[in-house]
Coordinates of C-alpha atoms in Angstrom, one line a residue:
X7 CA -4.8 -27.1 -13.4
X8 CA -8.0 -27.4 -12.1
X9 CA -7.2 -29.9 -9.4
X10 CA -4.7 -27.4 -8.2
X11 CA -6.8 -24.4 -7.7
X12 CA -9.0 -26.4 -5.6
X13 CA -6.3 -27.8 -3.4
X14 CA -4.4 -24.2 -3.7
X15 CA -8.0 -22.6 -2.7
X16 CA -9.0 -25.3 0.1
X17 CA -5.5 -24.5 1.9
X18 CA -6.2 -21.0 1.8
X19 CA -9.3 -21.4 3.6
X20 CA -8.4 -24.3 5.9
X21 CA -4.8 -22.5 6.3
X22 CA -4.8 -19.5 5.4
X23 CA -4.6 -17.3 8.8
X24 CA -1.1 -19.5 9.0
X25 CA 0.6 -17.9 6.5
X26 CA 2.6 -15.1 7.1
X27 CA 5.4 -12.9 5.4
X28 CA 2.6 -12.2 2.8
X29 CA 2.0 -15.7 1.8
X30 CA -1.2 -15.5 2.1
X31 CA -1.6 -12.9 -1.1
X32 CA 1.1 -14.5 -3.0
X33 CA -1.5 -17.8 -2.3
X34 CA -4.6 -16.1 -3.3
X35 CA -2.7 -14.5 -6.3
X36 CA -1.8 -17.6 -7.7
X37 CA -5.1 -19.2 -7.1
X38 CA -6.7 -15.9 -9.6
X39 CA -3.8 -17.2 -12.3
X40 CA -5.7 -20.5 -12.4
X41 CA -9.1 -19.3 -11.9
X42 CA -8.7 -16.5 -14.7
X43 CA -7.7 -19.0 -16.9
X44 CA -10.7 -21.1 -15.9
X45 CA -13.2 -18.3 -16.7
X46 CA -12.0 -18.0 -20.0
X47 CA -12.1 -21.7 -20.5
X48 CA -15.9 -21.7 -19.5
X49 CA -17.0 -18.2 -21.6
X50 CA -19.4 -20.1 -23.7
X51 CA -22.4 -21.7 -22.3
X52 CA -22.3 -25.1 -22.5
X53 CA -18.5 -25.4 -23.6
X54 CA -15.4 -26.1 -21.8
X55 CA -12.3 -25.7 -23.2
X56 CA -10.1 -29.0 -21.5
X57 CA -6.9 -28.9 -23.2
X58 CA -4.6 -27.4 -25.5
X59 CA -1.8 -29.6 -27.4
X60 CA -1.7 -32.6 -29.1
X61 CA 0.1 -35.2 -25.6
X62 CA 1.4 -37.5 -28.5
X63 CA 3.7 -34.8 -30.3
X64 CA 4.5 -32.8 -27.1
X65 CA 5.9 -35.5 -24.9
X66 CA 8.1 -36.1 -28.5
X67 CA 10.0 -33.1 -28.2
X68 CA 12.5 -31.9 -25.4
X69 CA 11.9 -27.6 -26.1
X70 CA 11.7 -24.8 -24.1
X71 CA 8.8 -22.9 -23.6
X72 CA 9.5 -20.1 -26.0
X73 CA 10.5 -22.2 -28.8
X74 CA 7.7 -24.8 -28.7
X75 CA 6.5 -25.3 -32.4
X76 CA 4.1 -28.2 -31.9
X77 CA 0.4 -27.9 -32.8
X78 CA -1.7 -26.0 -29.9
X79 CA -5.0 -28.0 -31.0
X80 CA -7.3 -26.8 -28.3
X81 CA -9.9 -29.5 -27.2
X82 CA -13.3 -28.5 -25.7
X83 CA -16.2 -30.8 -24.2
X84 CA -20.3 -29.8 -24.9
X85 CA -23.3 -31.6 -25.2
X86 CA -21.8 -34.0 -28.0
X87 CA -18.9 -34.4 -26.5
X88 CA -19.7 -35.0 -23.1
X89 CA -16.8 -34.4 -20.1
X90 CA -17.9 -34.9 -16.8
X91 CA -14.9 -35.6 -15.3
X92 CA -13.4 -32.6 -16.2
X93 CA -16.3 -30.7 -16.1
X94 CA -16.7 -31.8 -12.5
X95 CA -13.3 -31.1 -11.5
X96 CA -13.8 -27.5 -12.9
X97 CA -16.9 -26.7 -11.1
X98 CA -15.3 -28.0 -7.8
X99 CA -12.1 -25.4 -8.4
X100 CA -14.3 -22.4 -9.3
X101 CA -16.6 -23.1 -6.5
X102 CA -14.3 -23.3 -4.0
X103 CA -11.9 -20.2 -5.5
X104 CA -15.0 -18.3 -5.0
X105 CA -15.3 -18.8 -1.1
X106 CA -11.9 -17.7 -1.2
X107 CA -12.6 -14.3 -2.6
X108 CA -16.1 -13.9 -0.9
X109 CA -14.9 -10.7 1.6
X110 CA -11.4 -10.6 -0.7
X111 CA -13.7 -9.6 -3.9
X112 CA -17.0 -10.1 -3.8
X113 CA -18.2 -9.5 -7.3
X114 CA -15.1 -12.2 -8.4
X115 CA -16.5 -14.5 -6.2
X116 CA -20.2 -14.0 -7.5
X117 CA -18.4 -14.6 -11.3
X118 CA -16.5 -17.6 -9.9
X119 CA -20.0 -19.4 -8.3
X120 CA -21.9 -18.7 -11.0
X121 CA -19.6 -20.3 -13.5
X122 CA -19.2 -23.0 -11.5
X123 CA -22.7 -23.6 -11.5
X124 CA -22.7 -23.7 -14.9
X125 CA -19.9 -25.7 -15.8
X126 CA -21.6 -29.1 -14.9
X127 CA -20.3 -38.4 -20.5
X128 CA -16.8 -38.5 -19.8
X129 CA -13.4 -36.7 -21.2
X130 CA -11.6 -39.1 -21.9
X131 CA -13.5 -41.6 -23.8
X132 CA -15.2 -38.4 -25.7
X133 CA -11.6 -37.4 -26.6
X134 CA -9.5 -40.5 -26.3
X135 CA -7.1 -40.1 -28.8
X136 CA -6.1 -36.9 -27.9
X137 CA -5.8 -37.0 -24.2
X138 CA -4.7 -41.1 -23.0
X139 CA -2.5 -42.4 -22.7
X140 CA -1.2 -39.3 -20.5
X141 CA -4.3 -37.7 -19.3
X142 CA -6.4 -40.8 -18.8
X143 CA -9.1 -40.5 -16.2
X144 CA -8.5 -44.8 -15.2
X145 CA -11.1 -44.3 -12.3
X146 CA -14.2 -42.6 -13.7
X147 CA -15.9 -39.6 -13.8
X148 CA -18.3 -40.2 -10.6
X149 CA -16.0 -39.3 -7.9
X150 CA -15.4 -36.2 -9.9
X151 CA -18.7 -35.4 -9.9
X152 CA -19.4 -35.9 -6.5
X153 CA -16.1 -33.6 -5.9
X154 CA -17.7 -30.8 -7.5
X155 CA -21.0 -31.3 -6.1
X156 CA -19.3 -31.2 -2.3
X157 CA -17.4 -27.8 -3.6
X158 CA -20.9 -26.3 -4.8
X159 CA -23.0 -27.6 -1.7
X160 CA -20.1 -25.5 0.2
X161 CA -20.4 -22.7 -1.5
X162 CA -23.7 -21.9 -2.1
X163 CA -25.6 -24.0 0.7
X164 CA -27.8 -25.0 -1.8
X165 CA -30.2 -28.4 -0.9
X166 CA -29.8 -30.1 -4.0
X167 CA -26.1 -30.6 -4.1
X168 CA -25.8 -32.2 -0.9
X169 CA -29.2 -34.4 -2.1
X170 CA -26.9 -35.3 -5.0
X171 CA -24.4 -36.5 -3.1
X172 CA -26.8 -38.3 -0.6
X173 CA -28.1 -39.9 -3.7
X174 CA -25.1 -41.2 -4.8
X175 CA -23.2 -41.8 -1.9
X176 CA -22.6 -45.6 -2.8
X177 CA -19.7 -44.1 -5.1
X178 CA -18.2 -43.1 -1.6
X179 CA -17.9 -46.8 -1.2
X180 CA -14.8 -46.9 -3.1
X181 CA -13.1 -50.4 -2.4
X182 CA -9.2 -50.2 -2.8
X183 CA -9.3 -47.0 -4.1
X184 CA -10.0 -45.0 -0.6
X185 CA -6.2 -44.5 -0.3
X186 CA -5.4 -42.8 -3.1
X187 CA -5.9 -38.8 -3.6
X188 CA -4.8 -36.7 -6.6
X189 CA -6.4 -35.2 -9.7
X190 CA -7.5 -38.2 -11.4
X191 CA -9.0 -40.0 -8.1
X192 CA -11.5 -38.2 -5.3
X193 CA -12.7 -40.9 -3.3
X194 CA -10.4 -39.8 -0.3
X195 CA -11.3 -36.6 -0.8
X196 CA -14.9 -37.3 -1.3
X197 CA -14.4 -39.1 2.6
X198 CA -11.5 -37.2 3.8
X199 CA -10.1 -40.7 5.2
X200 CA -7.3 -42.7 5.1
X201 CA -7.6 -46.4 5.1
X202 CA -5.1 -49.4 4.0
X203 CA -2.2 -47.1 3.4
X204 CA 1.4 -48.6 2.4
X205 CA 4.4 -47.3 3.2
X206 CA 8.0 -47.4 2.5
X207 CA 10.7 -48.8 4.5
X208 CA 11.3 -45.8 5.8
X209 CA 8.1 -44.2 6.4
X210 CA 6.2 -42.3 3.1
X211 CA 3.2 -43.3 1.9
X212 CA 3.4 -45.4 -1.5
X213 CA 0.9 -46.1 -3.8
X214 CA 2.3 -48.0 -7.1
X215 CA 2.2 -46.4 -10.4
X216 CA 2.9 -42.6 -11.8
X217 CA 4.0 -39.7 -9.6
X218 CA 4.0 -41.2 -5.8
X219 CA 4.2 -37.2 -4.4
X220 CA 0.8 -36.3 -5.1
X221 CA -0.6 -38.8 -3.3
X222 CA 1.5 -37.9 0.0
X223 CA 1.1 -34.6 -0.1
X224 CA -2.8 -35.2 -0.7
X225 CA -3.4 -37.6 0.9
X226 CA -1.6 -35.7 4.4
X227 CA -3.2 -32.6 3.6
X228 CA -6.4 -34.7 4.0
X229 CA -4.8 -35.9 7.1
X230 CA -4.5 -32.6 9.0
X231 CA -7.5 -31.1 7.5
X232 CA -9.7 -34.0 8.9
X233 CA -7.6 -33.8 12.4
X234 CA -8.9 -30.3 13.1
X235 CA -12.4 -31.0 11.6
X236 CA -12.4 -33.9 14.6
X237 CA -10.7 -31.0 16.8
X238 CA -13.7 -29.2 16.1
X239 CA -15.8 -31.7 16.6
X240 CA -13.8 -33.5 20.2
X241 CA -14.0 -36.5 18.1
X242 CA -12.0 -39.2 17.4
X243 CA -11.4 -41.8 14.5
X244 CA -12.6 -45.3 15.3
X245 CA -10.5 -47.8 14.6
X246 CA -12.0 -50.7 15.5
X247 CA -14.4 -51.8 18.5
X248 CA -11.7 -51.0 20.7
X249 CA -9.8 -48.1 19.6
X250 CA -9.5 -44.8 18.1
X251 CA -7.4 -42.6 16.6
X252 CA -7.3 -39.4 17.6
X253 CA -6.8 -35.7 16.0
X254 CA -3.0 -35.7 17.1
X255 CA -2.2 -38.6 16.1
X256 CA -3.2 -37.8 12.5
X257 CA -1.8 -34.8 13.1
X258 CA 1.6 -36.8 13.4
X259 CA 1.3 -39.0 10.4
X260 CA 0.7 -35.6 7.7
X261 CA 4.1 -34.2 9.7
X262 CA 5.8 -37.2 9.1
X263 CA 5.2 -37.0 5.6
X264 CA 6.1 -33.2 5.8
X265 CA 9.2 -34.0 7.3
X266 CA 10.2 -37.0 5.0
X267 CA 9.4 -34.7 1.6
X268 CA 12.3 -32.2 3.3
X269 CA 14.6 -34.3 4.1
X270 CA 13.9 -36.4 6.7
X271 CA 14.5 -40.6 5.3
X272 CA 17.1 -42.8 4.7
X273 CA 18.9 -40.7 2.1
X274 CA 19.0 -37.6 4.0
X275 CA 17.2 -35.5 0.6
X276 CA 15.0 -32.9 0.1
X277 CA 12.4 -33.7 -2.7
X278 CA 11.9 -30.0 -3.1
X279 CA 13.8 -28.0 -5.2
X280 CA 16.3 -25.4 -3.8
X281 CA 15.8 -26.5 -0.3
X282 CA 18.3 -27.8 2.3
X283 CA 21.6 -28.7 1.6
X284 CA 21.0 -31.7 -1.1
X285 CA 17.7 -31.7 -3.0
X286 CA 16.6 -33.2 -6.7
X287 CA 19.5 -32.0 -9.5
X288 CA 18.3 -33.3 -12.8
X289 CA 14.4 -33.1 -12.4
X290 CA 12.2 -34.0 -15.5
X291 CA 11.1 -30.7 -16.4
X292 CA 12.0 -28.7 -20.1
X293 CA 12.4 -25.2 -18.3
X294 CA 14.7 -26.3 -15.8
X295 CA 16.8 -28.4 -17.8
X296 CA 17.4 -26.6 -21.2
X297 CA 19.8 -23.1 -21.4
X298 CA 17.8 -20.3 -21.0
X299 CA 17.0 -18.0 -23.9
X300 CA 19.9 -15.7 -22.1
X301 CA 22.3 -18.2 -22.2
X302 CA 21.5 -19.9 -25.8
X303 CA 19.6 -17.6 -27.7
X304 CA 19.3 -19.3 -30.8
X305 CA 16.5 -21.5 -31.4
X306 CA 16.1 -25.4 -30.2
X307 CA 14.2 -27.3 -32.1
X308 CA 12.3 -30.6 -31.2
X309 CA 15.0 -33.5 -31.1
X310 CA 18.0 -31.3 -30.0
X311 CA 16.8 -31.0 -27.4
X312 CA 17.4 -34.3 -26.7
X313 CA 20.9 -33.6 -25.5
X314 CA 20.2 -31.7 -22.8
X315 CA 17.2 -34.4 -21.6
X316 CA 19.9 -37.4 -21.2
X317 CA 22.8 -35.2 -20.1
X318 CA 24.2 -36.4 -16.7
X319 CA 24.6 -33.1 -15.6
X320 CA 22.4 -30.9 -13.2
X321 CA 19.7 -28.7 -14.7
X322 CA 21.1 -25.4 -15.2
X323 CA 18.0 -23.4 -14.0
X324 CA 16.9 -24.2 -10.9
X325 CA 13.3 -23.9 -10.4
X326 CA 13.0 -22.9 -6.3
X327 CA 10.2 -25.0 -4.8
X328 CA 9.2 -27.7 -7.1
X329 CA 8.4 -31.1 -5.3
X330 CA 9.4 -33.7 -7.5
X331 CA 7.6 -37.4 -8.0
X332 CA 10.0 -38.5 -5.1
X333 CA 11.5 -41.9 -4.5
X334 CA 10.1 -45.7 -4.8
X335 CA 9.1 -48.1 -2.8
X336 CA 12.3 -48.8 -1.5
X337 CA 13.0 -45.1 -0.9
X338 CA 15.9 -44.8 -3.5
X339 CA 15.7 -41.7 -5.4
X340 CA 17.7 -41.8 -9.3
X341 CA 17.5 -38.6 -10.3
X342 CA 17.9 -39.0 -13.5
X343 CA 15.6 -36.9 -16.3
X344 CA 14.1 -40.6 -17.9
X345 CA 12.8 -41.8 -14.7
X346 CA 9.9 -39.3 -14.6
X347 CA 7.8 -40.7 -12.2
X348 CA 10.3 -40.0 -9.4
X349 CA 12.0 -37.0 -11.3
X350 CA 8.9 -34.9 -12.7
X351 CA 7.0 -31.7 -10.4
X352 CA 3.9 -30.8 -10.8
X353 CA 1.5 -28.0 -9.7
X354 CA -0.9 -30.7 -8.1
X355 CA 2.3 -32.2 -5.8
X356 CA 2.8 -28.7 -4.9
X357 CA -0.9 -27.1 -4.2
X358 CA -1.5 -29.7 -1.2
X359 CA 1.6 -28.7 0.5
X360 CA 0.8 -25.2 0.6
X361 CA -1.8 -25.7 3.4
X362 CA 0.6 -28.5 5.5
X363 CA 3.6 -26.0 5.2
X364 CA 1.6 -23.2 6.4
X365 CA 0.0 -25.2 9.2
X366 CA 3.1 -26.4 10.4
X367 CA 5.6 -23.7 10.1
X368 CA 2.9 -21.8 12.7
X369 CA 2.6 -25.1 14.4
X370 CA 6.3 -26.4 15.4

């Protein structure tokens, strides 16, 4: 959640005057649902509350919403249970939800800085039974940390989160890593570069292992965002001694990925939900895929569900919008409810495209 509001908030202010039809509010709104939330989490000094369910007995059960009767155990981190991952990627949200409000709502934005602040060991291995092997943070907490620091330094302009970052800016140095983008990896973001990228045969960016999207839609957001800071800037990428990219040319490679996500690759599919003429059917998600309370009112408890998570037939509530994991390597797409990487949408796929969308539907 956290990861979202950053990369829902740093599209509003990258993107923002792009979005029209009163997008823009429906943005900011839904960047104050995640923020809101994240006050609340961070009401206690020195506490913040990271999670809430046991991963083990949730991802057992195929239940709507409403009927859910696993145990909400809520999880926190503090000075004996130190988080900086989480803590980092917190800060980083806040901070950067508060430039958003800054002339929108001033005294919210002084809340949402000041928390931020506040908010920042590691999660996972303070909490590892209760958050891997789902919620694993596999690369470490630095780049979170540095994440956050950026988001404050922006923010408030204050010396010593830039000196931080000076300080340990061999963590920018991230080896292999520097192409991958998403809530559990900032190193690109950290550079806002792309290096040793791999594609598919027919053009997305692939990087092996758990939901491919993210990375895409990240990873190209970074892409455009970088183009116009070198717009900005009349600079270029070097590539070499010899050569350079230059802003439109990265410009080009986030709206190839924009344009392969709705439809344009070898199987002629939109990974998003709802839109164009043949988009995901069966995607990995309880809401979507069980009868709604309207249509089954009675109560559906943990393993019946289970019908309705291997049945071959499309999800009967469509949820409008969701970007799903997408297809493999070889661009071929299942949609099937079990494969979850390719099937599965999340809010962080999603928050990323916000800004390209925007960007692009102003920029044809």
């Amino acid at each position: 959640m956290a990861f979202t509001t950053t990369m829902l908030s740093w599209s509003i202010i990258d993107f923002g005057r792009n979005m029209g039809g009163g997008e823009l509010g429906n943005a900011v709104r839904a960047v104050k649902w995640g923020t809101d939330y994240l006050l609340k989490a961070t009401a206690h000094d020195g506490v913040v509350y990271v999670q809430v369910g046991d991963p083990l007995s949730d991802h057992n059960c195929w239940e709507r919403p409403e009927d859910m009767d696993t145990l909400r155990t809520a999880y926190k981190i503090d000075a004996n249970h130190p988080g900086s991952d989480v803590a980092g990627e917190t800060a980083a949200a806040l901070a950067a939800a508060s430039i958003v409000f800054r002339s929108r709502d001033p005294s919210y934005s002084r809340l949402l800085l000041n928390r931020a602040i506040k908010a920042p060991g590691a999660y996972s291995n303070s909490l590892r039974y209760a958050v891997c092997p789902f919620y694993c943070d596999v690369n470490g907490y630095q780049d979170e940390l540095l994440w956050g620091a950026a988001w404050l330094h922006k923010a408030s302009r204050r010396r010593e989160y830039r000196e931080y970052i000076v300080r340990n800016e061999v963590v920018l140095r991230a080896g292999d890593t520097i192409n991958e983008f998403g809530w559990d990896n900032k190193h690109a973001g950290i550079n806002v570069l792309l290096s040793k990228v791999q594609y598919s045969p027919g053009g997305l960016i692939f990087k092996a292992g758990g939901s491919n999207m993210q990375h895409v839609t990240s990873l190209s957001f970074l892409l455009l965002a970088y183009s116009n800071y070198l717009s900005h800037a009349n600079r270029a990428v070097p590539c070499g001694a010899d050569s350079s990219a230059s802003p439109a040319l990265l410009k080009r490679l986030a709206r190839r990925q924009v344009d392969y996500i709705l439809g344009d690759n070898p199987l002629g599919m939109s990974y998003m939900v709802g839109y164009g003429p043949r988009y995901p059917q069966r995607i990995h998600h309880r809401g979507s895929s069980l009868p709604s309370l309207d249509a089954h009112p009675t109560h559906i408890a943990c393993k019946a569900g289970s019908r309705y998570f291997l049945s071959p037939n499309p999800n009967p509530n469509l949820l409008v919008g969701a970007v799903v994991g997408g297809p493999n390597s070889s661009d071929a797409f299942p949609d099937s409810r079990p494969f979850f990487q390719e099937s599965e949408p999340t809010t962080y796929i999603n928050a990323p495209l916000v800004g390209l969308l925007a960007y692009f539907s102003a920029h044809p």
